[in-house]
XYZ file of C-alpha atoms in Angstrom:
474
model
C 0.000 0.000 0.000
C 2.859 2.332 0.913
C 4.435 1.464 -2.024
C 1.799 2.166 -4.396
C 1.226 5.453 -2.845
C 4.619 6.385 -3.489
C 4.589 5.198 -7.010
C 1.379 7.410 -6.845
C 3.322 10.346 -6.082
C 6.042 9.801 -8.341
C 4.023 9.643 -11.255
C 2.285 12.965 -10.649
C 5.792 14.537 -9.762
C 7.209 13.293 -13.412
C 3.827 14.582 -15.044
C 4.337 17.984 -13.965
C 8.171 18.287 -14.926
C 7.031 16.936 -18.633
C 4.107 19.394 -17.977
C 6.775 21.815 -17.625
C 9.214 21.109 -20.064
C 7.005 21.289 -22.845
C 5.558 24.297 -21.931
C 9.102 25.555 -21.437
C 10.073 24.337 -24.864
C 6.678 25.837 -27.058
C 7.709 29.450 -25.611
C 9.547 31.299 -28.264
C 12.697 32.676 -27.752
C 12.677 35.637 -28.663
C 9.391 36.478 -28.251
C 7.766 38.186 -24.918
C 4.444 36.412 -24.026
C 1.478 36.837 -26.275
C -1.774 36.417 -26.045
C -3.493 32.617 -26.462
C -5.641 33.332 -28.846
C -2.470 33.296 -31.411
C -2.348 29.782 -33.549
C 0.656 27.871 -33.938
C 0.967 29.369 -37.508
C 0.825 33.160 -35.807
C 3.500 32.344 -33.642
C 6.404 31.291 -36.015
C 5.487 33.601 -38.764
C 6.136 36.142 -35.630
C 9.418 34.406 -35.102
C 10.521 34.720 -38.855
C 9.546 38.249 -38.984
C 12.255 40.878 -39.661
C 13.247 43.405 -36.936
C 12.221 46.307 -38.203
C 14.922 49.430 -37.453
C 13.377 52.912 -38.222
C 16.915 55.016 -39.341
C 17.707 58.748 -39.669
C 21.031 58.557 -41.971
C 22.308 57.074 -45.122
C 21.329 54.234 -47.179
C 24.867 53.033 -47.581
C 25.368 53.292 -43.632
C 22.202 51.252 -43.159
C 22.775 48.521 -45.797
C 26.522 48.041 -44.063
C 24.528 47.859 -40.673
C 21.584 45.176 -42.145
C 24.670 43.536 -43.599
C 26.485 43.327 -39.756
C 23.731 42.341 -37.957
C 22.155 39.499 -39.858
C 25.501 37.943 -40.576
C 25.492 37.635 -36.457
C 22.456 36.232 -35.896
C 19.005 34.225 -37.753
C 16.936 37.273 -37.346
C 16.150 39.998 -40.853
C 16.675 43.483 -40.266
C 14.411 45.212 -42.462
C 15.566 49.295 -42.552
C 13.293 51.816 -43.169
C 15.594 55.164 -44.117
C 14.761 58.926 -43.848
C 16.449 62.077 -43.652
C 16.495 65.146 -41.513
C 13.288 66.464 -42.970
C 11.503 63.649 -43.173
C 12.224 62.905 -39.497
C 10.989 66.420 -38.738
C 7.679 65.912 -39.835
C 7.609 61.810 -38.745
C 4.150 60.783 -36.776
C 3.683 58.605 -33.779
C 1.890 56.401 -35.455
C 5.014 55.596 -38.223
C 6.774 55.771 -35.083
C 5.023 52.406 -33.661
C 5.475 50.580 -36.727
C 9.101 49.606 -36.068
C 10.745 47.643 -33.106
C 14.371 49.865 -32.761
C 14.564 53.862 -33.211
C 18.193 54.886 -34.392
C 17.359 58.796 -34.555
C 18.095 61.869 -33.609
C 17.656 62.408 -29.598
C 15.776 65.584 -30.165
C 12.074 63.190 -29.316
C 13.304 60.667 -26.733
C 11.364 62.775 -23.960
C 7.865 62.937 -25.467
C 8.250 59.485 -26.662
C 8.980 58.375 -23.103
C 6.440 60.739 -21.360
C 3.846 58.628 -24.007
C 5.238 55.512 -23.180
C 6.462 54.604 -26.436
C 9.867 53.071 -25.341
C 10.925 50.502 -23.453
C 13.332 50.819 -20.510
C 16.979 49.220 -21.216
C 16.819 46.317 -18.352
C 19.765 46.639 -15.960
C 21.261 43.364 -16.976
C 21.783 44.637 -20.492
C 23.384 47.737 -18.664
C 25.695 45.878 -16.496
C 26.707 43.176 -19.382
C 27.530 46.487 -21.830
C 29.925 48.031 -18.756
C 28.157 51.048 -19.034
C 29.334 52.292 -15.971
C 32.620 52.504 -17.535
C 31.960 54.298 -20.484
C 33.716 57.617 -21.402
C 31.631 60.610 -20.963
C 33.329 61.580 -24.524
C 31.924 58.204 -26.126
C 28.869 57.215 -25.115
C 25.771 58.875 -23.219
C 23.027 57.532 -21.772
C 19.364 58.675 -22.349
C 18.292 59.063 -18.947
C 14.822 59.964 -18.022
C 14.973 59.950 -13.725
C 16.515 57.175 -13.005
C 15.690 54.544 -15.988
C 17.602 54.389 -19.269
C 15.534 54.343 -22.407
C 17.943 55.244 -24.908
C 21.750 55.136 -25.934
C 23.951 57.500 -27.998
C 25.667 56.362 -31.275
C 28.806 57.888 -30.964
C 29.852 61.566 -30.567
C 30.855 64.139 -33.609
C 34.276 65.800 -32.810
C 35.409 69.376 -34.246
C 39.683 69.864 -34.864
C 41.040 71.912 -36.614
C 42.805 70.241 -39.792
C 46.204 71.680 -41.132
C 48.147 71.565 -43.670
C 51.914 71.383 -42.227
C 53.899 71.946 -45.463
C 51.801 75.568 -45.906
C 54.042 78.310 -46.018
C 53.232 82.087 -45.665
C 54.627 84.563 -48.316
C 58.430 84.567 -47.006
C 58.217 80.757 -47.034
C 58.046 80.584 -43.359
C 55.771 77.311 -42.111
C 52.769 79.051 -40.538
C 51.276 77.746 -36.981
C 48.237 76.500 -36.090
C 46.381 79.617 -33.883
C 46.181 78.573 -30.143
C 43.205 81.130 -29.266
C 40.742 82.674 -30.898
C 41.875 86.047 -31.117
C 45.020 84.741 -32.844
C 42.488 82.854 -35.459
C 40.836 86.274 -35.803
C 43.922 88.261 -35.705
C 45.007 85.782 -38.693
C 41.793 86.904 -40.698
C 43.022 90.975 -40.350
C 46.809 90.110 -41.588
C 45.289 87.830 -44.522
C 42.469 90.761 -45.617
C 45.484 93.620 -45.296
C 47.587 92.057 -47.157
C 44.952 90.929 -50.080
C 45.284 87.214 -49.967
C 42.583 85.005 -48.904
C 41.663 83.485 -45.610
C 44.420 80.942 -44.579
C 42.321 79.907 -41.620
C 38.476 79.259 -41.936
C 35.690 77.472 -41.560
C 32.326 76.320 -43.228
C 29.168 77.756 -42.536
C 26.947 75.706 -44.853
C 23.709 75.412 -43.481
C 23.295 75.081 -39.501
C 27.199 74.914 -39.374
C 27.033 78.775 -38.875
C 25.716 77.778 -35.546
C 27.255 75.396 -34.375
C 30.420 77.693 -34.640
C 29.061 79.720 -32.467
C 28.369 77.719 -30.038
C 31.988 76.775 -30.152
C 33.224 79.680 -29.332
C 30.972 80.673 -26.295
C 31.705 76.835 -24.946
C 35.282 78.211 -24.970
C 34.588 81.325 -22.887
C 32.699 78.654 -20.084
C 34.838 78.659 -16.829
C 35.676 75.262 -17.134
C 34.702 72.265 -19.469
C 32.631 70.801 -17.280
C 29.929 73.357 -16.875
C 27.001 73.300 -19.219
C 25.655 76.635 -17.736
C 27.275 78.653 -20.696
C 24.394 77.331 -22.386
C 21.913 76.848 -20.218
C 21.190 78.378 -16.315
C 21.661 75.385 -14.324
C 18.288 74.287 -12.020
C 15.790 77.049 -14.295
C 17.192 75.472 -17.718
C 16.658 78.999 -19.462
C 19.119 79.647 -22.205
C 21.654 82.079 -21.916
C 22.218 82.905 -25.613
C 21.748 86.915 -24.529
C 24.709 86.334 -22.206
C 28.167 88.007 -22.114
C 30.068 84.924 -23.539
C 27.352 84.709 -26.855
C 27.434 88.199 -27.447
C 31.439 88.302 -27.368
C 31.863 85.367 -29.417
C 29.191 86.790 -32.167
C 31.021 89.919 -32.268
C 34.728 87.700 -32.914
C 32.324 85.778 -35.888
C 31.743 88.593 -36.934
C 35.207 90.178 -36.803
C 36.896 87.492 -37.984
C 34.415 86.562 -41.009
C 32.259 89.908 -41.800
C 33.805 90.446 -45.636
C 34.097 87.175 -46.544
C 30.536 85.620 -45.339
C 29.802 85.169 -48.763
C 32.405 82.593 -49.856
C 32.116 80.414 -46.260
C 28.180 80.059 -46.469
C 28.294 78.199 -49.595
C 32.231 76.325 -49.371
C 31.558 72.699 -47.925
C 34.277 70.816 -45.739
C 34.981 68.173 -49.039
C 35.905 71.912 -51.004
C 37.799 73.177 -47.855
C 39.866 69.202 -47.877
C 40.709 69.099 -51.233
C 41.945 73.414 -50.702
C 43.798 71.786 -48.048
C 45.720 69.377 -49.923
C 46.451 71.487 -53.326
C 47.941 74.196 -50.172
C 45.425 77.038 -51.350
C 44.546 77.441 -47.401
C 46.584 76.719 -44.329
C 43.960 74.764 -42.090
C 39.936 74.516 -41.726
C 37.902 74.113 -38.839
C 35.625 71.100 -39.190
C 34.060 67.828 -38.067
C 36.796 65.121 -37.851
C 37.675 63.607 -40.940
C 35.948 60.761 -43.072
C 37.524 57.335 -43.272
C 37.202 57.747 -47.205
C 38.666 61.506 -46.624
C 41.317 59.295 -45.084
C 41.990 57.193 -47.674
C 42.387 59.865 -49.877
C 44.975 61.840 -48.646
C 43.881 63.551 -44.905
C 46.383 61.396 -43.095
C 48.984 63.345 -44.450
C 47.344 66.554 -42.399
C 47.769 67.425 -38.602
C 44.970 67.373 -36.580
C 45.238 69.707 -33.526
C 41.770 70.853 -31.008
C 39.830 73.758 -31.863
C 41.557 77.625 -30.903
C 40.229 78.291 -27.364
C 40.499 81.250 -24.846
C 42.524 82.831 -22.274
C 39.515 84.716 -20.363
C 36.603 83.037 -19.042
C 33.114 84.407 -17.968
C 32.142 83.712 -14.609
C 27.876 83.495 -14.317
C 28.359 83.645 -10.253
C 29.738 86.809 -9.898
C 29.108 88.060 -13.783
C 32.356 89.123 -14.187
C 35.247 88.109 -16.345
C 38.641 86.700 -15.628
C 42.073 85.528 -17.021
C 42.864 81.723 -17.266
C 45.877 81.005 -15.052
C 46.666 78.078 -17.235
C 46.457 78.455 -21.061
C 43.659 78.657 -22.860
C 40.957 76.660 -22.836
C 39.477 74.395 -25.407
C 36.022 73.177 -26.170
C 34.633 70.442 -27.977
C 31.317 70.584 -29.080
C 29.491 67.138 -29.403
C 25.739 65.714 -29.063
C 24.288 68.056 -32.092
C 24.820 65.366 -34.801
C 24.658 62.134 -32.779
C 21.878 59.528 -32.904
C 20.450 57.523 -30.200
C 18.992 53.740 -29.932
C 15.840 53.188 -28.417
C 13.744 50.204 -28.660
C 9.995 50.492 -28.833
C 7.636 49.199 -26.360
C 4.922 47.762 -28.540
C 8.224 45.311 -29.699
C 7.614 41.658 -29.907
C 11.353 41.284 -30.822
C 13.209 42.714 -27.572
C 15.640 40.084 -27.703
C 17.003 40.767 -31.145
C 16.424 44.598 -30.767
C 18.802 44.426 -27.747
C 21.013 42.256 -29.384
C 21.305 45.341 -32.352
C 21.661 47.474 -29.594
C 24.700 45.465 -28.336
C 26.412 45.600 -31.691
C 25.794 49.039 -32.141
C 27.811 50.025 -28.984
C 30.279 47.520 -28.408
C 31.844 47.556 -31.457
C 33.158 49.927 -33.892
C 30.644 49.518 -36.750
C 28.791 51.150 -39.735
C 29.129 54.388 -38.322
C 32.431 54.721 -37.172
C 34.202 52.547 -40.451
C 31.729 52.909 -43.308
C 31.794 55.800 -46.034
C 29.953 58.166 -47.110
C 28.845 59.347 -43.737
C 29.002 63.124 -42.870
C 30.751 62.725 -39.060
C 33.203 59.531 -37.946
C 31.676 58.879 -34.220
C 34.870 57.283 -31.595
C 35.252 54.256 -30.374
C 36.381 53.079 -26.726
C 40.110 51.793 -26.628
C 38.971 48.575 -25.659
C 37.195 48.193 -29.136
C 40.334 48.297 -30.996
C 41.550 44.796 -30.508
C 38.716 43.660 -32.699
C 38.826 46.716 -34.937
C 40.637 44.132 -37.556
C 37.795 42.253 -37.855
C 35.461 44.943 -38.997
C 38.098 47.374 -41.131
C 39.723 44.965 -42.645
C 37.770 44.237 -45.973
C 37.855 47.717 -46.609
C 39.979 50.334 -44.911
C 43.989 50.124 -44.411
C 45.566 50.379 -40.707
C 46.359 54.091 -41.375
C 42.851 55.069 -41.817
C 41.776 52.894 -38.347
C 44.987 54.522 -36.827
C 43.499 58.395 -37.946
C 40.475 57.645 -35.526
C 43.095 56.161 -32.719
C 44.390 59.798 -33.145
C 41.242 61.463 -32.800
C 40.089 59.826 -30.015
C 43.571 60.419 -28.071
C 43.147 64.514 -29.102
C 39.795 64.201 -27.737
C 40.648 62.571 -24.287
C 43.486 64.480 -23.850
C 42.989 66.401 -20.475
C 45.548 69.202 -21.624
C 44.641 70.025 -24.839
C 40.842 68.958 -25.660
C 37.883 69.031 -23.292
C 34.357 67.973 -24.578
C 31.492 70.349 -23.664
C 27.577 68.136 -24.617
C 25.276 70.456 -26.195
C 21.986 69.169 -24.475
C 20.419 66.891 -26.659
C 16.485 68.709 -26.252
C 13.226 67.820 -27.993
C 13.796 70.615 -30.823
C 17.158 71.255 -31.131
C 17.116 71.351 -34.834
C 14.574 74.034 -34.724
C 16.968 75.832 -32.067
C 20.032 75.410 -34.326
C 17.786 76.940 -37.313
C 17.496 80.462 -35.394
C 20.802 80.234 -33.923
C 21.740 80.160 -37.961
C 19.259 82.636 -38.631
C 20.550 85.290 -35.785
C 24.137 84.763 -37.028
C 23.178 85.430 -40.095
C 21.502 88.814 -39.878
C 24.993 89.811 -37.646
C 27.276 88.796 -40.388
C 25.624 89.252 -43.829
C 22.966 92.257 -42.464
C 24.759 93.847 -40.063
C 22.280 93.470 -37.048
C 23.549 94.203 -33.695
C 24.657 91.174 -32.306
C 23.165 91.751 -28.887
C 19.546 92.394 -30.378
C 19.448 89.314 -32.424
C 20.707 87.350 -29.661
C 18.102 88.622 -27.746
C 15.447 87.669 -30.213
C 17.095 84.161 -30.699
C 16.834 83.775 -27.207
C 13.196 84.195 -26.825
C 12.794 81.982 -29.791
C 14.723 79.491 -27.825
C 11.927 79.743 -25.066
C 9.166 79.403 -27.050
C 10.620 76.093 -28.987
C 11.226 75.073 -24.748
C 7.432 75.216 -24.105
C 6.763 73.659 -27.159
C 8.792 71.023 -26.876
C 8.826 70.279 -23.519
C 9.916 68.434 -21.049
C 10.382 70.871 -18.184
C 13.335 69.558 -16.769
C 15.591 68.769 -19.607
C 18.780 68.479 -18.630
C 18.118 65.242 -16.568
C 17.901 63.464 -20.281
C 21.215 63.444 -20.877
C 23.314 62.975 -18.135
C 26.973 61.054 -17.432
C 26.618 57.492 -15.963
């Protein structure tokens, strides 16, 4: 009787674990749960189905991405690819059509405030090391506490010389170390009635982001945001002393020849470079296929900076005791991966989210992208792998370069434009106000001001009230 009791009990005990097992084993992979009234036939066609990536940027950068990601894994990446504009005027509801966002970070706020995206789990965190990223490489989209979106990279400004340019009494000209010697440059060149030898472009929004350069320079140190914003309040400062000085150097250094730098491009200004019409440009960091076509043999050095700093405590002004300072501006070009929440492919989104920032990539390698983004230094043991088809050692060594000038606590600091719901409508009246100083002669203070209260305005628009929680070190 005892026996049969136990046989009793051992029978029901290896009923459930079959029980078990085969309900274990029907659950798809990759698949969350789903609802029961789905057939068989509904479940694997849901299995087979292609993530589907929604991407801001270039069909050649996408079709090197589809091509990295499938060959790493049995899931289709199907890529649906707009530009800037068509972003712009994108809807929510084309938003909820794809599983992974790689996009400018300009709508991760009102996309989390709706609950569109889903929060990166902290296991995915902690297996990416993103505690022990580089502020420089990688940011985190942080709304409060919870992570809903990653940056792509970070676009770098240097200025790139020519060293074999010589001045008229064949004398090898230097690189300026401050902005008034890059403006004091301009004044020599126009006296003597030769062309620039230093500029920059200011196609398009370009004209603005050079400003902003120049005021991060005149910040008190490169850690402080406020020259941008008013730390706590978040109300721009774009009618502050440090805007209103560096307008007036734009405008200095650049008033009679506006003309020719709002239509020259940064491929014109490279190939002026090499035939030694100019001596060095101010740009984004060099192309890989710029690379292979003759910028390795240029010098890269940081951006001019400044020997006085602005001081928004006190309001006054001051003298570095050290140098001057130099600014990086990053964050304005970047794109950030978010995954959707309506997703019944987390697994494999996650897992494109994982390639995207743990190795160098599409972005970083492939051509015919506008901006190189860095990589860590512990990506470039594998770089090999991924360059190797295509690019030589001295192109992969050009970004090793970079990303040393960037890091480099001495010469290069790295101040993060806040990455704000609208900041390509803020960077359109920024252009517009620099524009009416340099080409209509408007006082620089007055269309600051007006700028400014544009700036506002876009700020209620866009919302959310607090923004500079969204992007904030780890």
């Amino acid at each position: 009787m005892t026996l049969g009791k136990n046989q009793h009990k051992w029978s029901l005990v290896l009923l459930l674990l079959i029980a078990a097992c085969g309900c274990r084993d029907s659950k798809p992979t990759e698949i969350p749960a789903v609802g029961s009234t789905m057939s068989a036939e509904e479940l694997e066609a849901l299995r087979k189905a292609p993530l589907r990536l929604l991407f801001v940027g270039s069909p050649a950068l996408a079709e090197e991405l589809k091509i990295q990601f499938e060959g790493r894994g049995g899931v289709a990446l199907e890529t649906t690819v707009i530009d800037e504009a068509q972003w712009a005027t994108t809807k929510n509801e084309t938003l909820d059509l794809h599983d992974v966002l790689l996009v400018p970070p300009d709508r991760l706020a009102p996309l989390v405030a709706e609950g569109k995206l889903l929060q990166f789990p902290t296991q995915f965190l902690d297996k990416w090391a993103h505690s022990h990223w580089a502020s420089i490489d990688r940011r985190i989209g942080r709304v409060q506490s919870n992570t809903f979106g990653i940056s792509w990279g970070t676009p770098l400004s240097a200025v790139l010389a020519n060293p074999s340019f010589t001045d008229g009494t064949g004398s090898k000209v230097q690189v300026p170390n401050t902005w008034s010697e890059w403006q004091d440059a301009a004044e020599q060149d126009r006296q003597a009635g030769r062309p620039l030898r230093w500029v920059e472009s200011l196609v398009g929004n370009h004209a603005a982001e050079a400003l902003l350069l120049r005021a991060a320079s005149l910040a008190k140190s490169q850690s402080q945001s406020d020259v941008f914003y008013a730390r706590g309040e978040g109300i721009p400062r774009l009618n502050s002393p440090p805007f209103i000085q560096a307008m007036n150097d734009m405008k200095a250094t650049y008033g009679p020849s506006v003309a020719e730098l709002k239509t020259v491009t940064h491929q014109e200004l490279i190939k002026k470079l090499q035939a030694g019409e100019i001596a060095g440009a101010l740009m984004p960091v060099p192309r890989l296929d710029d690379v292979a076509q003759g910028v390795s043999s240029l010098v890269l050095t940081p951006p001019p900076g400044s020997t006085r700093f602005y001081d928004f405590f006190d309001q006054t002004w001051s003298d570095r005791s050290t140098g001057p300072f130099r600014t990086q501006i990053s964050g304005l070009s970047g794109r950030v991966i978010c995954v959707m929440r309506r997703t019944r492919k987390s697994e494999a989104a996650f897992r494109l989210t994982e390639l995207l920032i743990s190795s160098p990539t599409a972005e970083t390698l492939a051509p015919l992208q506008e901006k190189i983004l860095i990589a860590r230094p512990d990506q470039w043991n594998n770089v090999s792998q991924w360059a190797g088809r295509q690019y030589s050692v001295e192109a992969t060594d050009k970004i090793r370069e970079i990303w040393n000038l960037a890091n480099d606590d001495v010469q290069g600091g790295c101040e993060f434009f806040p990455a704000l719901p609208g900041n390509q409508e803020r960077l359109r009246e920024l252009t517009e106000a620099v524009w009416h100083v340099l080409e209509n002669r408007k006082d620089p203070a007055a269309a600051l001001e007006d700028c400014q209260q544009a700036w506002i305005e876009i700020g209620k628009k866009n919302g959310p009230p607090d923004p500079l929680t969204l992007l904030q070190n780890d």
